[in-house]
PDB file of C-alpha atoms in Angstrom:
ATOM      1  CA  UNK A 154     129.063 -14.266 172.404  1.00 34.00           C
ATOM      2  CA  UNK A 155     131.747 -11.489 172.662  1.00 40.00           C
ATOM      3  CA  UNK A 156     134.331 -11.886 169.737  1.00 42.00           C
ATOM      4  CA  UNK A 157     138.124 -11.794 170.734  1.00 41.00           C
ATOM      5  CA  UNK A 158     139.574  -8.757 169.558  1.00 52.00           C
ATOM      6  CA  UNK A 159     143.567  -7.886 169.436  1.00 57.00           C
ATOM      7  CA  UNK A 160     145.193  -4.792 171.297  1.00 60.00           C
ATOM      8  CA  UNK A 161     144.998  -2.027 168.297  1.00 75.00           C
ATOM      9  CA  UNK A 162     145.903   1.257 169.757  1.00 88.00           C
ATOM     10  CA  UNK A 163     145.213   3.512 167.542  1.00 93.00           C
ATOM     11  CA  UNK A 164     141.360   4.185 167.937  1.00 93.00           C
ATOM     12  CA  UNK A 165     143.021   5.201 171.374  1.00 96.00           C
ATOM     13  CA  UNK A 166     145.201   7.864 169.524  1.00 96.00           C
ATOM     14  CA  UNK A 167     142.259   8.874 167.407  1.00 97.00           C
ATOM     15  CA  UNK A 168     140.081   9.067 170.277  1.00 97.00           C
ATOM     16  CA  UNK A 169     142.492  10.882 172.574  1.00 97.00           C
ATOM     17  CA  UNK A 170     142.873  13.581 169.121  1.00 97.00           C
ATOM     18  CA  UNK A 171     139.107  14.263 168.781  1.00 98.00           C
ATOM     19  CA  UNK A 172     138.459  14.401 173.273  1.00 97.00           C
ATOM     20  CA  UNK A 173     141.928  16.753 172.801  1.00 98.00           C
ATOM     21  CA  UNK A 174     140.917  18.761 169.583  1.00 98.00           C
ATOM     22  CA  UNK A 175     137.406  19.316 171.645  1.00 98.00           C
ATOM     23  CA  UNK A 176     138.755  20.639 174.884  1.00 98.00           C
ATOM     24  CA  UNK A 177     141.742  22.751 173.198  1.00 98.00           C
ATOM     25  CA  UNK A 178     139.365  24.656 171.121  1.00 98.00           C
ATOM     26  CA  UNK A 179     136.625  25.208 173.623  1.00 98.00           C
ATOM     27  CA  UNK A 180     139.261  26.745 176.269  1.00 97.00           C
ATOM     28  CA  UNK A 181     140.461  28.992 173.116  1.00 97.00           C
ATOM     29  CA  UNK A 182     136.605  30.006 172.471  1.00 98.00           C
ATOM     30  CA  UNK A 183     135.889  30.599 175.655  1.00 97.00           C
ATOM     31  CA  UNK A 184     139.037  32.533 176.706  1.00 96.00           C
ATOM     32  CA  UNK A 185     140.485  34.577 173.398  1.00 95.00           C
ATOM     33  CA  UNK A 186     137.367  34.922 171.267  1.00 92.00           C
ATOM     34  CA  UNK A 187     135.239  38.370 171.317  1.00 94.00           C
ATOM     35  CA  UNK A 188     132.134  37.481 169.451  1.00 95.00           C
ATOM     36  CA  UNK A 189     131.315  38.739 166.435  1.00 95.00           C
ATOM     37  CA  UNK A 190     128.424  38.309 164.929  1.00 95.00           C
ATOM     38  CA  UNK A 191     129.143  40.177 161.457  1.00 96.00           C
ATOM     39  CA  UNK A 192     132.566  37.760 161.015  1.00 95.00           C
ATOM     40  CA  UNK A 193     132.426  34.639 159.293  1.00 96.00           C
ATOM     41  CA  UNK A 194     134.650  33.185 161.723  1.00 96.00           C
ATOM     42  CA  UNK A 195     132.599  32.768 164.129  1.00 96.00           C
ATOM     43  CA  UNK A 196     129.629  30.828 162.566  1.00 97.00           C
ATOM     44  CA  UNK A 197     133.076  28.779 161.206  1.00 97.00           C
ATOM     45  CA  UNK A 198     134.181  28.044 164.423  1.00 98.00           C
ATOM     46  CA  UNK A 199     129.948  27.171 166.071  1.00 98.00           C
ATOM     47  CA  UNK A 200     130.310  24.459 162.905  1.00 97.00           C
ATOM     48  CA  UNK A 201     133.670  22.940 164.269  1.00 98.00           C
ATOM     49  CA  UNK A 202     132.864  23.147 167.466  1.00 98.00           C
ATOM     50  CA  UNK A 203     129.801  20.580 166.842  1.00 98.00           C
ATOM     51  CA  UNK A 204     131.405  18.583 164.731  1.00 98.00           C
ATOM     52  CA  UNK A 205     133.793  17.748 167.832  1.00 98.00           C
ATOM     53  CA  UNK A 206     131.143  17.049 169.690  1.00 98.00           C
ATOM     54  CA  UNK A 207     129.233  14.862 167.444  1.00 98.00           C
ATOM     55  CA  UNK A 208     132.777  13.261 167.325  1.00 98.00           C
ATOM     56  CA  UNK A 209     132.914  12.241 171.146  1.00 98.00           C
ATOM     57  CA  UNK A 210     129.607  11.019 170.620  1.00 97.00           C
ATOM     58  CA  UNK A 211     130.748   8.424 167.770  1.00 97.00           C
ATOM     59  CA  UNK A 212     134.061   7.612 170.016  1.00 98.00           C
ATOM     60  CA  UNK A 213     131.355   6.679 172.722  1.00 97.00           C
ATOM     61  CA  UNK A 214     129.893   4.567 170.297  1.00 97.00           C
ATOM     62  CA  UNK A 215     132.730   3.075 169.089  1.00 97.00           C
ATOM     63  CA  UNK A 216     133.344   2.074 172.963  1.00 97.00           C
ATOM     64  CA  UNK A 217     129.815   0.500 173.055  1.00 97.00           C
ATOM     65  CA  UNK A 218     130.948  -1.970 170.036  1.00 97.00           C
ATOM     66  CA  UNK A 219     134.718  -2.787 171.647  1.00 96.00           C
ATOM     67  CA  UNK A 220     136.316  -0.995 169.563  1.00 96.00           C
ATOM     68  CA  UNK A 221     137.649   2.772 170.958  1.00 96.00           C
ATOM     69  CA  UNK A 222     140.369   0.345 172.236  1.00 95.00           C
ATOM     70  CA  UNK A 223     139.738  -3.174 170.975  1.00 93.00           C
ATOM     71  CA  UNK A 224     141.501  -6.164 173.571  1.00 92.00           C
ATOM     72  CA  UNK A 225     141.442  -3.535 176.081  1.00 94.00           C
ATOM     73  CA  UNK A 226     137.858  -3.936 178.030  1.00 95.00           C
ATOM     74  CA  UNK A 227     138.783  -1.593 180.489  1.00 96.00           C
ATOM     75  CA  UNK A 228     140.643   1.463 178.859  1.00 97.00           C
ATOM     76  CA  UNK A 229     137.842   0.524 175.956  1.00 97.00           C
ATOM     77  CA  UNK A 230     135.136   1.497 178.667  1.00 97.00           C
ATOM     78  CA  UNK A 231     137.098   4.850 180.180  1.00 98.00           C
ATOM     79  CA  UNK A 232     136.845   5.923 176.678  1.00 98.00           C
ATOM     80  CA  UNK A 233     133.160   5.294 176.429  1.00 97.00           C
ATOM     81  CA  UNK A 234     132.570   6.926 180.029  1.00 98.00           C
ATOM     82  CA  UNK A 235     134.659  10.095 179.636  1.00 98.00           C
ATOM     83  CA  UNK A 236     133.562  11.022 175.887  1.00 98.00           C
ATOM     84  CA  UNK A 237     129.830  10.287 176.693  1.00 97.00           C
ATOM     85  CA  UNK A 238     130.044  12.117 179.948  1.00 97.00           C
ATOM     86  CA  UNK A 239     131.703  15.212 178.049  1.00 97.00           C
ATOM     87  CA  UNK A 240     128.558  15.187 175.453  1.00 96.00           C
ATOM     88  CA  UNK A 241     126.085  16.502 177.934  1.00 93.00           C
ATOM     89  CA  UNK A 242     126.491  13.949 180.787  1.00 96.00           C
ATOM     90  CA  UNK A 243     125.035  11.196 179.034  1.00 95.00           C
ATOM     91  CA  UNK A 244     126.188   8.183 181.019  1.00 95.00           C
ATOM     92  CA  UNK A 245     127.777   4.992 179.755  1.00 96.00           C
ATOM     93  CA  UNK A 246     126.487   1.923 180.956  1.00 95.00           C
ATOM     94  CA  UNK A 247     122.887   3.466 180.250  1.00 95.00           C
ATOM     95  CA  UNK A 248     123.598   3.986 176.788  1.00 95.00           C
ATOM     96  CA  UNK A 249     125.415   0.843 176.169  1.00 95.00           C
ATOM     97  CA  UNK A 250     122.570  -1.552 176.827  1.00 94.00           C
ATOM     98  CA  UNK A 251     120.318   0.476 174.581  1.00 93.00           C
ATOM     99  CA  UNK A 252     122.493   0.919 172.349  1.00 94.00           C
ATOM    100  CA  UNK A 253     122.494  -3.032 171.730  1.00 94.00           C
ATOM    101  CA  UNK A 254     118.667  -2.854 171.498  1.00 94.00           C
ATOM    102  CA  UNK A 255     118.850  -0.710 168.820  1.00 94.00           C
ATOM    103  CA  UNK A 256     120.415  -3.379 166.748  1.00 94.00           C
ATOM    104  CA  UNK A 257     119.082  -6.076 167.904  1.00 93.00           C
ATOM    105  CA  UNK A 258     115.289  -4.776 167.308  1.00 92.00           C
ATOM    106  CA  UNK A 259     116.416  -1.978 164.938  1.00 92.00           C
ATOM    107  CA  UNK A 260     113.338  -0.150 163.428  1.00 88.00           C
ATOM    108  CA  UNK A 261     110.660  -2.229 165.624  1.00 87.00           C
ATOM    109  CA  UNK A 262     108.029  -1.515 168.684  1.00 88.00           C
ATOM    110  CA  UNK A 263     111.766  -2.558 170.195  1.00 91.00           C
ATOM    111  CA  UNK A 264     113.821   0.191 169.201  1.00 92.00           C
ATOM    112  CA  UNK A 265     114.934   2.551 171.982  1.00 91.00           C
ATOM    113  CA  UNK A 266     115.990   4.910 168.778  1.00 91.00           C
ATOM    114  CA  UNK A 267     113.258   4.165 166.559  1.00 91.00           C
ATOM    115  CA  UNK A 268     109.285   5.936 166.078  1.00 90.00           C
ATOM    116  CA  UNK A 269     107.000   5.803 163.986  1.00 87.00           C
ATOM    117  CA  UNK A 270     106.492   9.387 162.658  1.00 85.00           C
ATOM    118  CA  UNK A 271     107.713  12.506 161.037  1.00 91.00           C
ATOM    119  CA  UNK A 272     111.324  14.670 161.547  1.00 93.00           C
ATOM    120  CA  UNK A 273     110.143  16.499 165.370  1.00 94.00           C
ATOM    121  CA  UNK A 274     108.191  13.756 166.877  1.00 94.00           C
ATOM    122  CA  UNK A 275     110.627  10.839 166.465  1.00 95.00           C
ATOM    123  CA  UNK A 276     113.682  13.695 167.206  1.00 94.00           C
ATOM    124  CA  UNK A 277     111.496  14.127 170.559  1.00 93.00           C
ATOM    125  CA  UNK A 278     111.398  10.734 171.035  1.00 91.00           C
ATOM    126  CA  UNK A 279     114.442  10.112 170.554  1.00 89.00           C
ATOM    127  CA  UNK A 280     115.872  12.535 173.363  1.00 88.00           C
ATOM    128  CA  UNK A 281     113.239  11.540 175.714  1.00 87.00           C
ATOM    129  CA  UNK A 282     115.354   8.510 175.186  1.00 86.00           C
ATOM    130  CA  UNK A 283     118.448   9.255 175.880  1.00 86.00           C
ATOM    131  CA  UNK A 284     118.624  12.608 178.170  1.00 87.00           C
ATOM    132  CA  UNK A 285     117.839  12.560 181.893  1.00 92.00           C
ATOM    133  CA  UNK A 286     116.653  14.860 184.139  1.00 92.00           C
ATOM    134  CA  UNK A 287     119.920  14.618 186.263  1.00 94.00           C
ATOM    135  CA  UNK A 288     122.089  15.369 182.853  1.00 95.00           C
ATOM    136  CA  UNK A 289     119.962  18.573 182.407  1.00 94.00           C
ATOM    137  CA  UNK A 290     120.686  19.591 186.176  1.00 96.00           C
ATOM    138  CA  UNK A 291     124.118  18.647 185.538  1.00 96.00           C
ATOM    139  CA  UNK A 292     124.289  21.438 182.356  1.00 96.00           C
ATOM    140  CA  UNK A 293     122.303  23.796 183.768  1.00 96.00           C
ATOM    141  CA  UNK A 294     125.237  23.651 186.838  1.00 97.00           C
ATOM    142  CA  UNK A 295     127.930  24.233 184.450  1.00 97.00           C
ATOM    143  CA  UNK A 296     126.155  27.020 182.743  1.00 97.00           C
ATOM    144  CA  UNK A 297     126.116  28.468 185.204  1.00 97.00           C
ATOM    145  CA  UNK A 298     129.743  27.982 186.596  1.00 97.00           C
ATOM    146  CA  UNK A 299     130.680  28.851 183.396  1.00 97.00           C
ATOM    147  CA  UNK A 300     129.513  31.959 182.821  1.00 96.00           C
ATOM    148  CA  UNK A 301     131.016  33.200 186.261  1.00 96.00           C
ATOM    149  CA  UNK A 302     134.505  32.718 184.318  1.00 96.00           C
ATOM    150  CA  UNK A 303     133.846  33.422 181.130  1.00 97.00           C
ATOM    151  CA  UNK A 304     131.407  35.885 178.609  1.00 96.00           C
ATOM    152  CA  UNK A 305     128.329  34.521 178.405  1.00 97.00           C
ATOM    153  CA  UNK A 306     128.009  35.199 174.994  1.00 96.00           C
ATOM    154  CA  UNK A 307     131.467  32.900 174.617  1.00 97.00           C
ATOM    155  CA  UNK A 308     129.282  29.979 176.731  1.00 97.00           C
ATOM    156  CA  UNK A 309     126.543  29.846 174.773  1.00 97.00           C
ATOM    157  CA  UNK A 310     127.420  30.039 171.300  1.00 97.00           C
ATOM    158  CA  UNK A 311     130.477  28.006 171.902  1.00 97.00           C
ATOM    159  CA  UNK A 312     129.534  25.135 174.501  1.00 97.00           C
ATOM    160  CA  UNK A 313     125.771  24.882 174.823  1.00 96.00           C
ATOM    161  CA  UNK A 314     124.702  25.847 171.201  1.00 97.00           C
ATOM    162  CA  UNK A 315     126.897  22.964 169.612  1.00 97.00           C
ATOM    163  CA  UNK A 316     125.952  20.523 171.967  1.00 95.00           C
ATOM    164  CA  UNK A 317     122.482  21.067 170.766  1.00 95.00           C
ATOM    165  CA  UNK A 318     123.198  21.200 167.084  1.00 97.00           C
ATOM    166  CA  UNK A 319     125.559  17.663 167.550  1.00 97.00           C
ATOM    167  CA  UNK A 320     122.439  16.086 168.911  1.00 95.00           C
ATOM    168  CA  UNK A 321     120.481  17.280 165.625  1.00 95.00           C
ATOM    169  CA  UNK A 322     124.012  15.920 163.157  1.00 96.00           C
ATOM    170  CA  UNK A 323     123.731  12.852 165.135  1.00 96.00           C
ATOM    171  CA  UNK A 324     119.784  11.956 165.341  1.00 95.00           C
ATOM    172  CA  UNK A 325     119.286  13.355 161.314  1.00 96.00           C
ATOM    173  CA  UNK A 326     122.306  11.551 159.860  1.00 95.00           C
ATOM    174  CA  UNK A 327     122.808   8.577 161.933  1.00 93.00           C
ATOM    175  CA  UNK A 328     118.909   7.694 163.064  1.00 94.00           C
ATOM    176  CA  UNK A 329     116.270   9.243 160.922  1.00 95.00           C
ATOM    177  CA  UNK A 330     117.583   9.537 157.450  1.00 94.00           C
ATOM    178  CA  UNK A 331     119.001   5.913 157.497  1.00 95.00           C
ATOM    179  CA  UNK A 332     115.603   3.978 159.076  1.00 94.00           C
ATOM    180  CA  UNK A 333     113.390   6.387 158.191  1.00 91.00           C
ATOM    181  CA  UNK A 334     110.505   4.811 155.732  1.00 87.00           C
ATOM    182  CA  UNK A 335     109.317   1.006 154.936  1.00 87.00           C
ATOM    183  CA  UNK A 336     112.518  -0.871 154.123  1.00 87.00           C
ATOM    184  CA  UNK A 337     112.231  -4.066 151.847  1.00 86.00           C
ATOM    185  CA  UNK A 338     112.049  -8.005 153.577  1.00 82.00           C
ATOM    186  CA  UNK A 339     115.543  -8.547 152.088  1.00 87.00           C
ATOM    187  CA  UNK A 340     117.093  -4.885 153.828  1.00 91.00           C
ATOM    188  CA  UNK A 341     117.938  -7.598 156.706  1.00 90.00           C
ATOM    189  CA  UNK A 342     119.374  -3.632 158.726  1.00 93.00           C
ATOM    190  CA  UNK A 343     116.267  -2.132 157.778  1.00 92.00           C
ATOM    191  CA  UNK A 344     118.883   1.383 156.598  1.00 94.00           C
ATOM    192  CA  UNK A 345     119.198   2.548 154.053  1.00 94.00           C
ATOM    193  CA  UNK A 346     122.943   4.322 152.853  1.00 95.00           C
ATOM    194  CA  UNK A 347     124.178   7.601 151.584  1.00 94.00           C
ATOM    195  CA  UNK A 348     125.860   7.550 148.547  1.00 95.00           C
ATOM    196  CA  UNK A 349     129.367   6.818 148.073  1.00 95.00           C
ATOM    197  CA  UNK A 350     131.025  10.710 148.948  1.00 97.00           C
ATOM    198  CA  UNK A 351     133.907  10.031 151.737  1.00 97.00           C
ATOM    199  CA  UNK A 352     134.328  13.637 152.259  1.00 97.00           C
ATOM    200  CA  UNK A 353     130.794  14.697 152.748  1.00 97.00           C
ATOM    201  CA  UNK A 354     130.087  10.836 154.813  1.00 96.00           C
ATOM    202  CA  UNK A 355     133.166  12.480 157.211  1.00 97.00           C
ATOM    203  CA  UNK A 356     131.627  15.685 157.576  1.00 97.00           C
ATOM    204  CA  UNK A 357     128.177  14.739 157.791  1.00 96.00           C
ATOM    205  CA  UNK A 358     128.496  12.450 160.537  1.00 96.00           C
ATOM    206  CA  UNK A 359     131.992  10.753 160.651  1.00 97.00           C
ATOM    207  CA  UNK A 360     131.007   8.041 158.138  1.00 97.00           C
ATOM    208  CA  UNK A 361     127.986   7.311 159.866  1.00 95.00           C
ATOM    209  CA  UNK A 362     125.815   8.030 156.494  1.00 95.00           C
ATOM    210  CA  UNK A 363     127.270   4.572 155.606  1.00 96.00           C
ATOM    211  CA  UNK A 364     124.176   3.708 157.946  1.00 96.00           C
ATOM    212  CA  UNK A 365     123.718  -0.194 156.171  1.00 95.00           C
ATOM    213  CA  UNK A 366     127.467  -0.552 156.517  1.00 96.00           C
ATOM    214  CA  UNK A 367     127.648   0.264 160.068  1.00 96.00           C
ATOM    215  CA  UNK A 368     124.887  -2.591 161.007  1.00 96.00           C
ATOM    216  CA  UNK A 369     126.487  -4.552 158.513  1.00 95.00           C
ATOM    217  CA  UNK A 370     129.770  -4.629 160.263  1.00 95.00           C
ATOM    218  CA  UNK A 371     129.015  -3.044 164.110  1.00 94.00           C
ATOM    219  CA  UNK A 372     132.896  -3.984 164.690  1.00 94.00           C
ATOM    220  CA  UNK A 373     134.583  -1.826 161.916  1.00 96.00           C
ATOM    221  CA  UNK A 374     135.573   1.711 163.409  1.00 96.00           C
ATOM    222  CA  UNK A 375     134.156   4.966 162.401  1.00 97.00           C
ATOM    223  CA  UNK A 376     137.527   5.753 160.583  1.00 96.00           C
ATOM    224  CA  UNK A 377     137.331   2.833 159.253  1.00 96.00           C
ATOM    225  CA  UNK A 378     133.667   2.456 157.801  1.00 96.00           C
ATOM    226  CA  UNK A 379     134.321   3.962 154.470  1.00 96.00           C
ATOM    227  CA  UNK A 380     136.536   1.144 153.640  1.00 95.00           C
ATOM    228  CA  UNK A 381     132.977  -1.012 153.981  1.00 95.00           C
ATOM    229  CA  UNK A 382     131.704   1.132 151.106  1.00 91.00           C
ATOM    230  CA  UNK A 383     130.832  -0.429 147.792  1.00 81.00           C
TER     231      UNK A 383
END
């Protein structure tokens, strides 16, 4: 049964900050930045870059739980469609089903996101999951669009090569670590939790560490989670 939620806008206003945060700096890598490879700065910015992607990711999964823009089905959906579709063309409405398997058979035969093995088997599982042939068709178009406009070095460190690393912040912290092993009878989640460190939960994987929490309470925001945090 879907549970009533009221209007609440500002997953909207967090949403639209990462999806704006993401395209502003990309334009400025792309356009202004000559690539260094001896300057801190730009390792600095490869780091930020994927962190803003993992985080239209998480607003995508917000969206699949109601809650990018709770009492708002529709707008709550464009969010879902538009920050999946930036993360590599992954579409909505074929994550959002499996999604919901994952937590309704989470860590079973069931499991879209779970397998039974070590760190590069179940990673290669997992994106056999989740990316199509059409989405690498898709990138392998814009690659090479982009790199008409722009230095190629600029397109690859700064658009494909954090789209790539988000997938590894997002499968390590938010799949494998958390329902990796044999969980106990009474682990109802079967996840396990990272220890209580907001900062390091927000950086890691925008609270996302707080894997138990997140099953515990599927309808509590990302920016929200830590609050769920014994």
């Amino acid at each position: 049964m879907a549970i009533a939620r009221k209007s609440d806008f500002r997953g909207v206003w967090i949403a639209a900050g990462i999806l704006v945060c993401w395209a502003v700096l990309l334009v400025y890598l792309l356009t202004t930045i000559t690539v260094n490879f001896a300057s801190p700065l730009t390792y600095l910015f490869i780091l930020l870059q994927t962190h803003l992607y993992t985080g239209l990711f998480i607003t995508a999964h917000d969206a699949m739980h109601g809650v990018a823009a709770p009492g708002k089905p529709k707008l709550n959906r464009l969010i879902g469609t538009l920050t999946a579709l930036l993360f590599a063309y992954n579409w909505y409405p074929r994550l959002l089903p499996r999604h919901h398997q994952h937590h309704r058979h989470v860590a079973t035969e069931q499991d879209p996101d779970y397998h039974h093995g070590s760190f590069w088997p179940w990673y290669l599982s997992f994106l056999r999951q989740y990316i199509t042939w059409w989405q690498l068709l898709l990138m392998a178009l814009t690659f090479n669009v982009l790199k008409l406009y722009f230095p190629l070095e600029n397109v690859v460190l700064f658009w494909m090569l954090p789209a790539i690393l988000a997938t590894f912040q997002l499968f390590y912290f938010g799949t494998y670590q958390p329902h990796r092993g044999e969980h106990p009878d009474e682990n109802p989640h079967k996840s396990t939790t990272q220890a209580k460190n907001h900062l390091w939960a927000f950086l890691s994987c925008y609270f996302f560490g707080y894997h138990y929490e997140h099953h515990d309470k599927p309808y509590i925001p990302w920016w929200q989670l830590y609050k769920t945090k014994v």
